[in-house]
Short mmCIF file of C-alpha atoms in Angstrom, two decimals:
data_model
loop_
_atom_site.label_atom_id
_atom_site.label_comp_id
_atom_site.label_asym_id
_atom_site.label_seq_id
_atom_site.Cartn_x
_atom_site.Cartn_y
_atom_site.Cartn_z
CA UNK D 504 -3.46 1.62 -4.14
CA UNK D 505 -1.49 -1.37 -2.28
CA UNK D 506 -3.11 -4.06 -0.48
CA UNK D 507 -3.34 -3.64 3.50
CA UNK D 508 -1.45 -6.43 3.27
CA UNK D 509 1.78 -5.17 1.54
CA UNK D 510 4.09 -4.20 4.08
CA UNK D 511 6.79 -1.60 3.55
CA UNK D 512 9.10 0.12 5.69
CA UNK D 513 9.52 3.58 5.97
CA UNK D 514 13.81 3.62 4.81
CA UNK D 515 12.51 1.32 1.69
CA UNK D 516 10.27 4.88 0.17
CA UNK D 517 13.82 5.83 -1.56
CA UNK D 518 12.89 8.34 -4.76
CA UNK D 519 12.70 5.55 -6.96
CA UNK D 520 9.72 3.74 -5.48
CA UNK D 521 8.49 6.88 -4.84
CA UNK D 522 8.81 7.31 -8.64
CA UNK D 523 6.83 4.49 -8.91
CA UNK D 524 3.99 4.49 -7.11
CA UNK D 525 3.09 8.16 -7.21
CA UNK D 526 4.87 9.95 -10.31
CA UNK D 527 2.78 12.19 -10.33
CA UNK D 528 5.29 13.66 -7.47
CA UNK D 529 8.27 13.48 -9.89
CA UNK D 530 7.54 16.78 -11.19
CA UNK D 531 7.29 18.35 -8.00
CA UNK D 532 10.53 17.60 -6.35
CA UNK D 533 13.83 19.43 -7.16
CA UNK D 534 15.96 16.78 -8.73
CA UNK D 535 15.67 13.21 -10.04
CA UNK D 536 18.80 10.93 -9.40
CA UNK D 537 17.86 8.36 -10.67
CA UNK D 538 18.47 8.56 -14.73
CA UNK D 539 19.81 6.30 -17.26
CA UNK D 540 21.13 3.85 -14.59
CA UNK D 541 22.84 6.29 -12.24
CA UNK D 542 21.91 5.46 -8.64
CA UNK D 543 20.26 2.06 -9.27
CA UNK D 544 20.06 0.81 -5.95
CA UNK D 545 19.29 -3.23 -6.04
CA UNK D 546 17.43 -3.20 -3.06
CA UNK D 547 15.21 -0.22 -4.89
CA UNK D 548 14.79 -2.17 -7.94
CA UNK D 549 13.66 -5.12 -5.89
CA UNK D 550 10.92 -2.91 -3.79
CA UNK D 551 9.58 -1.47 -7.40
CA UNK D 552 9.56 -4.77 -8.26
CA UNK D 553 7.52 -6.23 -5.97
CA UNK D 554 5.28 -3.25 -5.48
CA UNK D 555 4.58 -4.17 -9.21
CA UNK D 556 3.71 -7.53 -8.81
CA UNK D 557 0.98 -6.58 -6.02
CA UNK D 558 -0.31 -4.05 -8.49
CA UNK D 559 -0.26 -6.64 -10.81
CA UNK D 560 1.35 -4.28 -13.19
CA UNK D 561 4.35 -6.07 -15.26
CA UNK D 562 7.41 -6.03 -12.77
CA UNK D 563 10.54 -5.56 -15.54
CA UNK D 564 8.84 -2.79 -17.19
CA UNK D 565 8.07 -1.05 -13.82
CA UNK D 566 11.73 -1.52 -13.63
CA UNK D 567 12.95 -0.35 -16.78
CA UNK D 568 10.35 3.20 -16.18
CA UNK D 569 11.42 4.12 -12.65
CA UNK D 570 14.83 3.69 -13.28
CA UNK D 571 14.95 4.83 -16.91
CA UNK D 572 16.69 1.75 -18.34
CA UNK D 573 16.33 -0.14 -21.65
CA UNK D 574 14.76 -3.25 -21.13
CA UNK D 575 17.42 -5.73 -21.18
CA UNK D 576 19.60 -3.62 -18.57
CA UNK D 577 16.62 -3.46 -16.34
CA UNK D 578 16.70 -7.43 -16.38
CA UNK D 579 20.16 -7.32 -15.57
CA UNK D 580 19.06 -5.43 -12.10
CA UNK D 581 16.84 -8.05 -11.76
CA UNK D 582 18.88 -10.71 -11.68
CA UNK D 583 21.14 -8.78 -9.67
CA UNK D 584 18.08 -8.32 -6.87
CA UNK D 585 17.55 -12.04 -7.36
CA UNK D 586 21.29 -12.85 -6.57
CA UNK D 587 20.96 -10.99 -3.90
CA UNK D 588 17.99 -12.73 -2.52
CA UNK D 589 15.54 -9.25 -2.16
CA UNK D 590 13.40 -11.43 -4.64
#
């Protein structure tokens, strides 16, 4: 469960934080875009990212699971979120 004080907007629940913080839903829905890197949105891998952090659950991993990435390619996204100041 997030903090009461984690704010997120409605537009940032994409699939892949979805993913995230309830996969039990995975199953349930008809198709999963986002595999082996296709449809990595940065500002998705920043939200999963952060959502990690509040969970205190370790934020390149969460990364690397949602998304489906190996490890290092899941830092790459980081950095790219970084660059792109969503972190």
């Amino acid at each position: 469960m997030l903090p009461r004080t984690f704010q997120l907007e409605g537009r940032a629940l994409s699939d892949a934080v979805v993913d995230f913080v309830a996969p039990e839903f995975r199953q349930h829905r008809d198709r999963l875009a986002h595999r082996k890197g296709q449809g990595v949105d940065v500002a998705d891998v920043a939200t999963v990212y952060r959502l990690a952090s509040v969970v205190r659950y370790p934020p390149a991993k969460a990364v690397a699971e949602t998304f489906g990435l190996h490890a290092r390619t899941a830092t790459n996204w980081i950095v790219r979120a970084r660059e792109a100041n969503l972190l």
